[in-house]
Coordinates of C-alpha atoms and ligand atoms in Angstrom, one line a residue:
X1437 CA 241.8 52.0 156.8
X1438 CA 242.6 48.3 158.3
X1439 CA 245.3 47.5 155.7
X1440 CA 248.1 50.1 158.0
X1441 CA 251.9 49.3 157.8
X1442 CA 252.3 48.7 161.3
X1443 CA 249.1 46.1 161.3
X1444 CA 250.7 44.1 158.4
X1445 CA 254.4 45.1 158.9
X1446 CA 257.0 43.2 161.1
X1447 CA 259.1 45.5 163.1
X1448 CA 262.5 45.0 164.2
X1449 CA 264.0 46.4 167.2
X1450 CA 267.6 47.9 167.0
X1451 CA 269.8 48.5 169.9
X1452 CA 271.8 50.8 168.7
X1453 CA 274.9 50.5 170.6
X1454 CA 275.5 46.8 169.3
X1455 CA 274.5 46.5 165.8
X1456 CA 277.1 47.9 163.8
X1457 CA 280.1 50.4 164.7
X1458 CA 281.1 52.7 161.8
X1459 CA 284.0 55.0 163.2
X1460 CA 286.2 52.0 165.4
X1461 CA 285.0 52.8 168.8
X1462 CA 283.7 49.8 169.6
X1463 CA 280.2 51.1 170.0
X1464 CA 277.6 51.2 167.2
X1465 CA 275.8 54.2 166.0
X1466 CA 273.6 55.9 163.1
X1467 CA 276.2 55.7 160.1
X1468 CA 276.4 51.8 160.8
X1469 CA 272.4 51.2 160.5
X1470 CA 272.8 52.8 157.8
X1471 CA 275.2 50.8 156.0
X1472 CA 272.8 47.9 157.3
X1473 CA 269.6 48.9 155.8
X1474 CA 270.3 46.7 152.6
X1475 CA 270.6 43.8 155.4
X1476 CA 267.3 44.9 156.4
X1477 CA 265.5 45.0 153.2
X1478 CA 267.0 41.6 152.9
X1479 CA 265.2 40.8 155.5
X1480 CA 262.2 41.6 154.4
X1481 CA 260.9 43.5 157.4
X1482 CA 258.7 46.7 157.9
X1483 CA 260.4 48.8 160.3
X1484 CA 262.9 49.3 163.0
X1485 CA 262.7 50.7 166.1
X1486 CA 265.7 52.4 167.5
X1487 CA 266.3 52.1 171.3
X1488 CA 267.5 55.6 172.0
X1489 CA 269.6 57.7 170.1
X1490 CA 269.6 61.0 172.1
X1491 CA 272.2 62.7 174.0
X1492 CA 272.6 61.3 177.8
X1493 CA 275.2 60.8 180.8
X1494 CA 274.2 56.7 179.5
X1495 CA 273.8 55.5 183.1
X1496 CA 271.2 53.3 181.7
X1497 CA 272.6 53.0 178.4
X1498 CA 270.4 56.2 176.7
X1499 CA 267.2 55.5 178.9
X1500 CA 268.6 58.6 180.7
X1501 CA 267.7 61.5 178.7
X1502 CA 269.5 65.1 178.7
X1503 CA 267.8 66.0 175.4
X1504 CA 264.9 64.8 173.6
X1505 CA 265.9 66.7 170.5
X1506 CA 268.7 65.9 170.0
X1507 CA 271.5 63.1 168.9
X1508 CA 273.9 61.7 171.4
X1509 CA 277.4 62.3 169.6
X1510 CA 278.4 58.7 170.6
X1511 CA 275.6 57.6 167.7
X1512 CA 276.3 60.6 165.4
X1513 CA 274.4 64.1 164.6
X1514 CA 271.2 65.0 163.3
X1515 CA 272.2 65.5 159.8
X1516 CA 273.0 61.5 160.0
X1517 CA 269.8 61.0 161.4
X1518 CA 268.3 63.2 158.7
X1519 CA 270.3 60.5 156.2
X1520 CA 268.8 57.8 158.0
X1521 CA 265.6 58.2 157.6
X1522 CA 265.9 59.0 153.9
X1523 CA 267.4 55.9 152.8
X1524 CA 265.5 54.0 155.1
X1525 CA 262.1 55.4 153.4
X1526 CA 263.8 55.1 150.4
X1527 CA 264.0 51.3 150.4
X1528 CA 260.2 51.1 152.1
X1529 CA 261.4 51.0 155.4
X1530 CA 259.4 52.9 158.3
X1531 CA 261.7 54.3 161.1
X1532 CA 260.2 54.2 165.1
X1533 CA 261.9 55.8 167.8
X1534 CA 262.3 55.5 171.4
X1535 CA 260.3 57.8 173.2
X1536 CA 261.4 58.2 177.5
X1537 CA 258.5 60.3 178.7
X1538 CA 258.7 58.7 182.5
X1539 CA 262.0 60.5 183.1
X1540 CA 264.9 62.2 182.0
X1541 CA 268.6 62.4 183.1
X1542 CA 269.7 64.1 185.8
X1543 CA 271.3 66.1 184.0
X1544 CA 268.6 67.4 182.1
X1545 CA 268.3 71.2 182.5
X1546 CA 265.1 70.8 183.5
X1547 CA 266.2 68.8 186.8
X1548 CA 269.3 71.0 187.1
X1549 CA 266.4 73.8 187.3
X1550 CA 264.3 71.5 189.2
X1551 CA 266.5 70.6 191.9
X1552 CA 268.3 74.6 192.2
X1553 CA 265.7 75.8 194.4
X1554 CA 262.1 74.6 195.7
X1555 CA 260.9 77.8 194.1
X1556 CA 262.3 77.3 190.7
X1557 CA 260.1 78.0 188.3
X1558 CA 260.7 74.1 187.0
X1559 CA 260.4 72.5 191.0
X1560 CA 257.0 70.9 190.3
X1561 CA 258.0 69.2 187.2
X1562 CA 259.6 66.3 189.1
X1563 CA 258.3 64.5 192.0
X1564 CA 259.5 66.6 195.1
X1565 CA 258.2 65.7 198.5
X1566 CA 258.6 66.0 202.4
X1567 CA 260.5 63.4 204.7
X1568 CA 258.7 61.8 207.0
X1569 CA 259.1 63.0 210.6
X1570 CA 261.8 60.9 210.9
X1571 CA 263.8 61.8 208.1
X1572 CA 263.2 58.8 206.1
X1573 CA 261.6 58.7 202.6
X1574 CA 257.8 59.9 201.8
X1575 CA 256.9 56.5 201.2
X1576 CA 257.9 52.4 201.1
X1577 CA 258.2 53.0 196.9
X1578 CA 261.0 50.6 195.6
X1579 CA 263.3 51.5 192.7
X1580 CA 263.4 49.1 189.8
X1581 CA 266.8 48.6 190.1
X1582 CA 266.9 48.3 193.8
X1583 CA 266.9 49.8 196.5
X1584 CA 264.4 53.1 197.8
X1585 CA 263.3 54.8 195.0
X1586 CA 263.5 57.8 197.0
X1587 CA 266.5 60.7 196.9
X1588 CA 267.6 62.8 199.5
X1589 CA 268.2 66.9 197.9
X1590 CA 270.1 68.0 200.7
X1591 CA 270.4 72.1 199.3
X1592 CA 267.0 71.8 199.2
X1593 CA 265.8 69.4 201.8
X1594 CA 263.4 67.3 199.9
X1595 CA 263.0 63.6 198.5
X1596 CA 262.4 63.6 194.5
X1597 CA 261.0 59.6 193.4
X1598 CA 263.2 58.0 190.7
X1599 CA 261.8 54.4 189.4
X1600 CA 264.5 53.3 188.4
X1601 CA 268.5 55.3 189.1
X1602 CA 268.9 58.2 190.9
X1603 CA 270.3 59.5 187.9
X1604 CA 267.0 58.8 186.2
X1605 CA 264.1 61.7 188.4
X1606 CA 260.6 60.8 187.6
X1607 CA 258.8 64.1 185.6
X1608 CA 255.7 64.9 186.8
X1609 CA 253.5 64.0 184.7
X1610 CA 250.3 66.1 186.4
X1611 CA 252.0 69.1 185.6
X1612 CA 250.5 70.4 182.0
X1613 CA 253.5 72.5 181.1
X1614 CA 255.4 68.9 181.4
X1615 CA 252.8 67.5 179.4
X1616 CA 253.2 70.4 176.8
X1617 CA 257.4 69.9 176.4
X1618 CA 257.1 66.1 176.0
X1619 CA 254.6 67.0 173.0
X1620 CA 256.7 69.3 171.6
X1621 CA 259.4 67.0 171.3
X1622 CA 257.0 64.7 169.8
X1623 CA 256.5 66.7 167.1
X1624 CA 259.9 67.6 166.8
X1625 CA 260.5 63.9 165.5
X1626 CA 257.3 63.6 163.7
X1627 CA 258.0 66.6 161.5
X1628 CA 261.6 65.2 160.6
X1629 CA 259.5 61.9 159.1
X1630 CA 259.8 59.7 162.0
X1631 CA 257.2 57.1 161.6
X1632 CA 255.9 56.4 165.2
X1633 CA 257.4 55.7 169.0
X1634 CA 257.5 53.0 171.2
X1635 CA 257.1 54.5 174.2
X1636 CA 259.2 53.2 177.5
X1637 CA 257.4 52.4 180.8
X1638 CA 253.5 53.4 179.2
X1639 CA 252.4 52.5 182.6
X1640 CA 254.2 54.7 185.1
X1641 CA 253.6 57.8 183.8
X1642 CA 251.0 59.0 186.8
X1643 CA 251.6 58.1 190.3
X1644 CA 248.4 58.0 192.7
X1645 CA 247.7 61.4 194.0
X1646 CA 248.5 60.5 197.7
X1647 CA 251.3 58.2 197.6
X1648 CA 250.3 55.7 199.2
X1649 CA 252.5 53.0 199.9
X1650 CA 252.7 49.7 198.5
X1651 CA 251.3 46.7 199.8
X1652 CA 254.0 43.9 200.4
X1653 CA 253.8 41.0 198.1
X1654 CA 252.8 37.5 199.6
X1655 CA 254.4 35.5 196.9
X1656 CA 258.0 37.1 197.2
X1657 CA 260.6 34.9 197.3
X1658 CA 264.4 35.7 198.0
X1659 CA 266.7 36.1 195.5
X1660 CA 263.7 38.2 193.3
X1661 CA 264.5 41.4 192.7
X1662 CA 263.8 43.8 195.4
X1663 CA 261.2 45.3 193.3
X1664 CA 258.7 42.2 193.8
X1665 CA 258.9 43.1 197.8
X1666 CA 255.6 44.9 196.7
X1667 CA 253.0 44.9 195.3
X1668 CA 252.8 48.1 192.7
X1669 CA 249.5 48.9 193.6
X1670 CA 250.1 52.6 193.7
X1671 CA 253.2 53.7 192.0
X1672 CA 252.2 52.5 188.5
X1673 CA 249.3 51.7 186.3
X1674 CA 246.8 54.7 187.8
X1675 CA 243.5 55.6 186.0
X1676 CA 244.5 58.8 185.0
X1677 CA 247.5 57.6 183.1
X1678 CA 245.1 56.8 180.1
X1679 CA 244.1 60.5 179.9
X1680 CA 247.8 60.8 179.1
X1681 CA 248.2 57.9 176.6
X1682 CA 245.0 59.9 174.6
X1683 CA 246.6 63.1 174.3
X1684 CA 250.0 61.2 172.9
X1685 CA 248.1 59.8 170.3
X1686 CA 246.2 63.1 169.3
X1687 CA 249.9 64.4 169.1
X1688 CA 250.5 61.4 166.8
X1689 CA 247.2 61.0 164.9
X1690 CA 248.0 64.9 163.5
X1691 CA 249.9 63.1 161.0
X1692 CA 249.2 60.3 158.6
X1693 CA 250.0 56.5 159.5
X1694 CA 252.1 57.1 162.7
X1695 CA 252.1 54.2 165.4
X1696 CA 252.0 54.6 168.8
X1697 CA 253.5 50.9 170.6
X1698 CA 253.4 51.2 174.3
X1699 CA 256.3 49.1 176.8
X1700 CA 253.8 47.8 179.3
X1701 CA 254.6 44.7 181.4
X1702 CA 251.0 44.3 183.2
X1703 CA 248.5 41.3 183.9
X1704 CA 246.4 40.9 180.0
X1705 CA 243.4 42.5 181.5
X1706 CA 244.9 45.4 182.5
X1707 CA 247.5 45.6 179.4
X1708 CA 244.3 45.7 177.2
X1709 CA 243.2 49.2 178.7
X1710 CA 245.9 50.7 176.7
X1711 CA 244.6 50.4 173.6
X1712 CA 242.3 53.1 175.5
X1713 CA 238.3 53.8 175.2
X1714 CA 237.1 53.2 171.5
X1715 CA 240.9 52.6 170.6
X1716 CA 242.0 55.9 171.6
X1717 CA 245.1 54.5 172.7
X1718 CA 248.0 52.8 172.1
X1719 CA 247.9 50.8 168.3
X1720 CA 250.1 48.2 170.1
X1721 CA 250.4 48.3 173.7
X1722 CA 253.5 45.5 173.9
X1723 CA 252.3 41.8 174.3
X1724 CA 255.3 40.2 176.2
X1725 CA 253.3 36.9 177.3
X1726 CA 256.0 35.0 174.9
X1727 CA 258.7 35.9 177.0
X1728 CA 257.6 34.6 180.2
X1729 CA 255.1 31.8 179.1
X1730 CA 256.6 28.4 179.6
X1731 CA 257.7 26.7 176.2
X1732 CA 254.9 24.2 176.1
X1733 CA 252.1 24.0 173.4
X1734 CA 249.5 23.5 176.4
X1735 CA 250.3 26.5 178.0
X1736 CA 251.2 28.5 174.6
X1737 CA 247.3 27.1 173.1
X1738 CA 245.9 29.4 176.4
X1739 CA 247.5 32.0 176.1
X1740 CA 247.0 32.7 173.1
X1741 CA 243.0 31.8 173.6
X1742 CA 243.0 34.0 175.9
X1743 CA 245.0 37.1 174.4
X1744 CA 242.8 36.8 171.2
X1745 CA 239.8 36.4 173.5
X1746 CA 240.7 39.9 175.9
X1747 CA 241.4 42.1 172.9
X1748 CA 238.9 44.9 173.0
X1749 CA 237.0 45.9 169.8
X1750 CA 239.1 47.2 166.8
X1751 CA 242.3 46.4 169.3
X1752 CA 245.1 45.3 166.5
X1753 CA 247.2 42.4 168.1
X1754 CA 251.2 41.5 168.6
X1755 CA 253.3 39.6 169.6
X1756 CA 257.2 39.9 170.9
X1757 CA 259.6 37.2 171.7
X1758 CA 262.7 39.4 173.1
X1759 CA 263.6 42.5 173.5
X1760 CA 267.1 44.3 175.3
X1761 CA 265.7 43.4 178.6
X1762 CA 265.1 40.0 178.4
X1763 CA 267.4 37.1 178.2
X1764 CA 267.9 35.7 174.5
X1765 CA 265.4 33.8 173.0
X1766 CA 267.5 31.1 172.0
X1767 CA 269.3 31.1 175.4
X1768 CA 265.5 30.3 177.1
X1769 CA 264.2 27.9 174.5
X1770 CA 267.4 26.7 173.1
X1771 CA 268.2 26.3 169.1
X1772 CA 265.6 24.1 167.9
X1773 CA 262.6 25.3 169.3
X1774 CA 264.0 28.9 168.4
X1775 CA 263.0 27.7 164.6
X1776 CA 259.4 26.9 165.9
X1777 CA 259.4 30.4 167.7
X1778 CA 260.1 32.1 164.6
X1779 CA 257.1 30.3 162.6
X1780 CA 254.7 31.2 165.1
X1781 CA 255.8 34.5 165.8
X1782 CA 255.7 35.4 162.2
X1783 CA 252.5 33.4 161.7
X1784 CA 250.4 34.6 164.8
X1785 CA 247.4 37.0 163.9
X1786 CA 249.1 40.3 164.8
X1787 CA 252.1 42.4 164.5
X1788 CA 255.4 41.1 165.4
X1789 CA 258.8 42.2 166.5
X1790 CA 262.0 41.2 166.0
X1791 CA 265.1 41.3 168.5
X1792 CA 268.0 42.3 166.2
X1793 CA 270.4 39.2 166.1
X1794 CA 267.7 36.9 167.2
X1795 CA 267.5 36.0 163.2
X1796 CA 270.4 34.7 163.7
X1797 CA 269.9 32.7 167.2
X1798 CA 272.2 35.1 168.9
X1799 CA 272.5 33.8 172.7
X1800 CA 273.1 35.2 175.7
X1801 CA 277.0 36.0 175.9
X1802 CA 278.5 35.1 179.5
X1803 CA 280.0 38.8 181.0
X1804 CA 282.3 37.7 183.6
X1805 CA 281.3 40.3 186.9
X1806 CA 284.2 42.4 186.5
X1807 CA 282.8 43.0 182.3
X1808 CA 279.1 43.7 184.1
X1809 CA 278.0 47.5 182.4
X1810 CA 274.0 47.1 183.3
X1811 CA 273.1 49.3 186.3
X1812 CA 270.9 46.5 187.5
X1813 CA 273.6 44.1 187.5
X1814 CA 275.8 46.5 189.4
X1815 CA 273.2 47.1 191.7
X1816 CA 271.9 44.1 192.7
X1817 CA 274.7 41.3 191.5
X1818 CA 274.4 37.6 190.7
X1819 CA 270.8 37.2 190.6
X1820 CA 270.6 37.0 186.8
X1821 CA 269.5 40.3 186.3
X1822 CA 271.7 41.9 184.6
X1823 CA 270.9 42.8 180.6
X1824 CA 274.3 42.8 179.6
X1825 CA 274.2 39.1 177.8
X1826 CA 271.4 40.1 175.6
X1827 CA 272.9 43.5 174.1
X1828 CA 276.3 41.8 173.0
X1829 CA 277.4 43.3 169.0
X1830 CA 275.5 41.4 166.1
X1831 CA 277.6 39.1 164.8
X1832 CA 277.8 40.2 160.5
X1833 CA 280.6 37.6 159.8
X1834 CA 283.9 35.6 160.5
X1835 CA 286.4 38.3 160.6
X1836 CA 287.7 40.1 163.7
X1837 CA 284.9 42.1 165.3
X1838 CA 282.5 40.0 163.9
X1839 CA 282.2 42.5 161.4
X1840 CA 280.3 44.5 164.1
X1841 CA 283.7 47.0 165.1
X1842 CA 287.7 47.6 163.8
X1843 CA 287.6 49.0 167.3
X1844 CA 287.3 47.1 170.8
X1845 CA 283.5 45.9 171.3
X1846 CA 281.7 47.4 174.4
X1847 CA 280.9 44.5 175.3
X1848 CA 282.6 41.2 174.5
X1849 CA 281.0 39.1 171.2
X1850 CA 280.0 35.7 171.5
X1851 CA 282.3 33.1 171.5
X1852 CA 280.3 31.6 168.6
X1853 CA 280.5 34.1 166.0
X1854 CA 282.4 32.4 163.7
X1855 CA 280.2 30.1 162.8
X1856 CA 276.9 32.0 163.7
X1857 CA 276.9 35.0 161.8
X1858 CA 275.0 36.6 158.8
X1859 CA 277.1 36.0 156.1
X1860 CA 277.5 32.5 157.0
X1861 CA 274.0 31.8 157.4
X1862 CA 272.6 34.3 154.2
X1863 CA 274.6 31.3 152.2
X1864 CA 273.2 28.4 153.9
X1865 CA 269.5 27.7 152.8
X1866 CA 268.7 25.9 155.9
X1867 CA 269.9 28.4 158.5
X1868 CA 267.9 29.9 161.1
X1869 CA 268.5 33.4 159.3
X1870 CA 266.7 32.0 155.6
X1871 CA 264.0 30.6 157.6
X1872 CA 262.8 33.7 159.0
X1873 CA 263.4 35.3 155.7
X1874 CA 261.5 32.8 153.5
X1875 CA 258.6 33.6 156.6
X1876 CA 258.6 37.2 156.3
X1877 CA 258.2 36.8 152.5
X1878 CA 255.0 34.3 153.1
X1879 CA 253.6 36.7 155.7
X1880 CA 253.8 39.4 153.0
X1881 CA 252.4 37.2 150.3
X1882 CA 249.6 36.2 152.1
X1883 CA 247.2 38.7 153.3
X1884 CA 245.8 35.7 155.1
X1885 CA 249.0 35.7 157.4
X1886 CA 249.2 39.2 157.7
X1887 CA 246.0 40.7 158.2
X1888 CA 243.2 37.5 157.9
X1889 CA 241.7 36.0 161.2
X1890 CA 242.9 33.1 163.2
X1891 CA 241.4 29.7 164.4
X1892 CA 242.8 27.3 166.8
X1893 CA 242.3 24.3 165.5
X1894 CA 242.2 21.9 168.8
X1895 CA 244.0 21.7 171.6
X1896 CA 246.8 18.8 171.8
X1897 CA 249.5 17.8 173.7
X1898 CA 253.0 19.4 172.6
X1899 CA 251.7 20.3 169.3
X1900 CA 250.0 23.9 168.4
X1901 CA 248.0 23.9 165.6
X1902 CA 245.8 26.8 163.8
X1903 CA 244.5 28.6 161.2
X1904 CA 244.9 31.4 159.2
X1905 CA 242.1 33.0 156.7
X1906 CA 240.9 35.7 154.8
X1907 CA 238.4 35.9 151.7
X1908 CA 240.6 34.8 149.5
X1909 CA 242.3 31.3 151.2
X1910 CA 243.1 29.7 154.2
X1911 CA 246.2 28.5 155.6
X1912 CA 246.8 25.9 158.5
X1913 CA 250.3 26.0 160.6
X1914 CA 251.5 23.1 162.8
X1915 CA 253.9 23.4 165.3
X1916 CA 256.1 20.0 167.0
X1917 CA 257.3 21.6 170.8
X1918 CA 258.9 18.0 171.6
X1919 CA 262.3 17.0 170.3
X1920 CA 260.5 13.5 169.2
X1921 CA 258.0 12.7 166.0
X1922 CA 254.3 13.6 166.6
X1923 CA 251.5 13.6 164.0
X1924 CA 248.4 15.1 164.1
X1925 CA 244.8 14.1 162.1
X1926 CA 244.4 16.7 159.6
X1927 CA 241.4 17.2 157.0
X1928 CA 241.0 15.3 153.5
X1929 CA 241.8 18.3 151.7
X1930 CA 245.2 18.7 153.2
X1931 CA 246.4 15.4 151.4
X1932 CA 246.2 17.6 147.7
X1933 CA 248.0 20.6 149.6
X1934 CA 250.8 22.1 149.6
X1935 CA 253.4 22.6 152.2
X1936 CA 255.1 26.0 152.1
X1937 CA 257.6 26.2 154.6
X1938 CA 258.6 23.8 157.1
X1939 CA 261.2 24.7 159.7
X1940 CA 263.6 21.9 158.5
X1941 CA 264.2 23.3 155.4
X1942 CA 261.4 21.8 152.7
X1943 CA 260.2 24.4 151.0
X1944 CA 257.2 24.2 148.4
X1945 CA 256.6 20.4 148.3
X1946 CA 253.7 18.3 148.2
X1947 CA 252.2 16.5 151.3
X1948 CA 251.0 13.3 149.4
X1949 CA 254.0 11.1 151.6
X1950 CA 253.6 13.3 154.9
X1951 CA 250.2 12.0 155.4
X1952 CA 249.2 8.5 155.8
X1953 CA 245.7 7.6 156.8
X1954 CA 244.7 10.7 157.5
X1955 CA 247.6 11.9 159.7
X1956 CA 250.5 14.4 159.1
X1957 CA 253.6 13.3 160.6
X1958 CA 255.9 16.1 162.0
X1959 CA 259.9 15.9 163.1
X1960 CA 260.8 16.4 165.9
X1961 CA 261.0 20.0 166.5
X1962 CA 259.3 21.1 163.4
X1963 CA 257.0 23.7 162.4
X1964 CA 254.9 23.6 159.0
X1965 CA 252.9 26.4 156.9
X1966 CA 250.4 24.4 154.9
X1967 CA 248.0 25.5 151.8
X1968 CA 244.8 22.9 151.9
X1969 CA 244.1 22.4 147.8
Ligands
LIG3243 C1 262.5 50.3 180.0 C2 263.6 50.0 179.1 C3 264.8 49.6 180.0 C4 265.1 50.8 180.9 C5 263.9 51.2 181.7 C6 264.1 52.5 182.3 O1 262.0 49.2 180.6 O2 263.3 49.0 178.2 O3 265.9 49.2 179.2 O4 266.2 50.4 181.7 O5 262.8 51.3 180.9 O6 264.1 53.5 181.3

């Protein structure tokens, strides 16, 4: 079936600890999506995905896992989860969860096991191996976070690989009894009515067999992180890891509808082997190029050629513009063009996602040093690394808290909140937060949005332009990337048209005083939706 949820849906991405607090600890949790839902439905989106919810030691903020079947007591208990889900699929919403099969906490009882003894009946489901003669570690493997990815067991006298904290041990993924857990769990989800998983770091699940080191990296520059020092030729991104990705979707595809969304950051050629032989893979294996792409309609017109052009056959596209790694959209384009990001994310052939707050044109909040909370800003300071600005609480209103907490936020709120916040902007028909709404709405009222082909319709300087078309209509969408007035030639039939949205606010109006002699004139920093008569 082609018409799925997830291909015509728009997801939304909640971090869990910042969107709304609902017991005055300053930190959000299950109760307070909850109350949010109706927000949601506002919305008008699909989904949300949950960053995770499950009980950990939160060195990296839940991405350390003690228990995949379970609920961290900081977001609530199972039964709230339970409630979750039931009002969420109550008002048509589908709920995805984070899924952190590449390693668990260090204080999972399966490392605790692990690491009691190197003949523990649980030794080989981590990454244990010799020093080198010397004593240093197996291999030249850098942590993501800094440093050797390699840690010293001294009871036991063996190095276990970590890709990103100590805290965080690498399973062993080889190891079919590993394998067999991580499905369980799975399922343990998937019977409670969880609709799919985005699943963290797809790509490093297998390891090459030999581990090798990596190749240094000719292009690395100081001040990178120390990460880019190498090339990650062998400690990521193996053959083998597909056989893996296949056997999590057989878990999945057990059940009806479920979507399986892959974190992979990874060249296009190679991110497109994820959707796996004869799409036995991942339904969405991530497509970050937004995020890095410079903010220019040259470069955007290529990439996109060239991401509809790579996709294998019956491979379902998407498209992301930030996520609680990346610096704030708004922060990277600034306001304006954070309007035009929203109409073509929402108008791009494929499935997108939504950072929560970035309806709103959240921005990065400033955490002075002493504030910093992200492991990789404590471990490798003042480079710009550190994730803290983009995970500050979702600003709901004007009062204190922002509406987000009674309590003291874990992180501070932006200075702005007063006047950028949801209640403010829910009233205001121009805001940033309507315009995405009144999107969403088109993208579901037009199956040639959500689920019809796309057509670029030229290539021009700081102006994007394309098509959108099924059976039943076509639409055209323009896009202005320079702050100045710009006009494009558009086809007779455009002048009898309608324009549906436009990014500065019109809404429904005819074009018959946009075009003159055969050209539609733009603002600067607009975007347009367009219905040829
Ligand atoms: C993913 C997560 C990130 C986390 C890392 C380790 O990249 O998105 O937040 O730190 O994996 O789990």
């Amino acid at each position: 079936m082609f018409d799925l949820w997830w291909r015509r849906g728009v997801i939304y991405q909640i971090y869990p600890r910042s969107f709304q607090d609902s017991n005055d600890d300053g930190v959000g949790d299950l109760d307070g999506i909850r109350c949010r839902l109706d927000y949601l439905h506002w919305l008008g989106v699909d989904a949300i995905w949950i960053s995770p919810i499950y009980p950990s030691p939160m060195a990296d903020f839940g991405y350390d896992v003690a228990d995949y079947c379970g609920v961290a007591p900081i977001f609530g208990t199972l039964p709230q989860f339970d409630a979750l889900i039931e009002e969420a699929h109550g008002l048509g919403l589908k709920v995805i969860l984070d899924f952190v099969p590449n390693h668990t906490s260090d204080q999972h009882p399966w490392f605790v096991e692990s690491r009691s003894s190197r003949s523990a009946g649980k030794r080989d489901w981590y990454i244990w191996r010799d020093p080198r003669p010397d004593g240093s570690p197996p291999n030249n493997w850098v942590s993501n976070f800094g440093g050797s990815a390699w840690t010293f067991d001294a009871p036991t006298q063996q190095y276990y690989y970590h890709a990103f904290l100590e805290q965080q041990p690498d399973l062993n993924w080889r190891n079919r009894d590993v394998r067999e857990a991580m499905y369980a769990a799975l399922r343990f989800w998937l019977d409670r009515g969880v609709d799919g998983f985005r699943v963290d770091v797809m790509w490093h699940l297998i390891k090459d067999a030999q581990f090798r080191d990596n190749p240094p990296n000719p292009a690395y520059q100081e001040g990178r992180p120390e990460i880019e020092r190498f090339l990650q030729l062998y400690s990521a991104d193996q053959p083998e890891v597909h056989d893996v990705v296949e056997e999590m979707r057989g878990v999945l595809d057990r059940y009806p509808e479920r979507v399986l969304i892959g974190e992979i950051y990874l060249p296009l050629e190679r991110l497109m082997a994820y959707y796996g032989k004869d799409s036995s893979g991942a339904h969405l294996p991530f497509n970050f190029q937004l995020i890095f792409a410079s903010w220019s309609a040259r470069t955007l017109t290529t990439m996109i050629r060239d991401y509809e052009a790579a996709l294998p056959e019956g491979g379902w596209p998407n498209w992301v513009l930030g996520n609680h790694d990346q610096h704030r959209l708004a922060s990277r384009i600034g306001l304006e063009q954070a309007r035009v990001a929203a109409m073509l994310l929402l108008t791009l052939r494929g499935t997108p996602t939504i950072y929560y707050g970035d309806e709103i044109g959240m921005t990065d909040v400033a955490i002075p040093p002493e504030a910093a909370q992200d492991p990789w800003e404590l471990r490798e300071p003042g480079l710009g690394l550190g994730r803290d600005p983009e995970r500050a609480p979702m600003q709901w209103d004007d009062g204190p808290g922002a509406g987000f907490t009674r309590g003291r936020p874990w992180l501070p709120l932006a200075a702005t909140y007063r006047e950028c916040n949801v209640a403010r902007m829910k009233a205001d028909a121009n805001s940033l937060l309507r315009l995405y709404r009144d999107l969403i709405r088109l993208r579901r009222q037009r199956s040639a949005l959500s689920l019809g082909g796309f057509r670029l319709l030229g290539e021009f300087p700081d102006l994007l332009a394309y098509e959108r078309f099924d059976s039943k209509e076509r639409l055209q969408v323009f896009l202005n990337f320079s702050a100045a007035e710009n006009a494009i030639v558009v086809e007779k039939d455009l002048i009898g048209g309608k324009l549906l949205v436009s990014t500065a606010g019109d809404r429904n109006a005819g074009l018959a005083d946009r075009i003159k002699e055969g050209l539609l004139a733009l603002r600067g920093g607009e975007g347009v939706v367009i219905a040829p008569s």
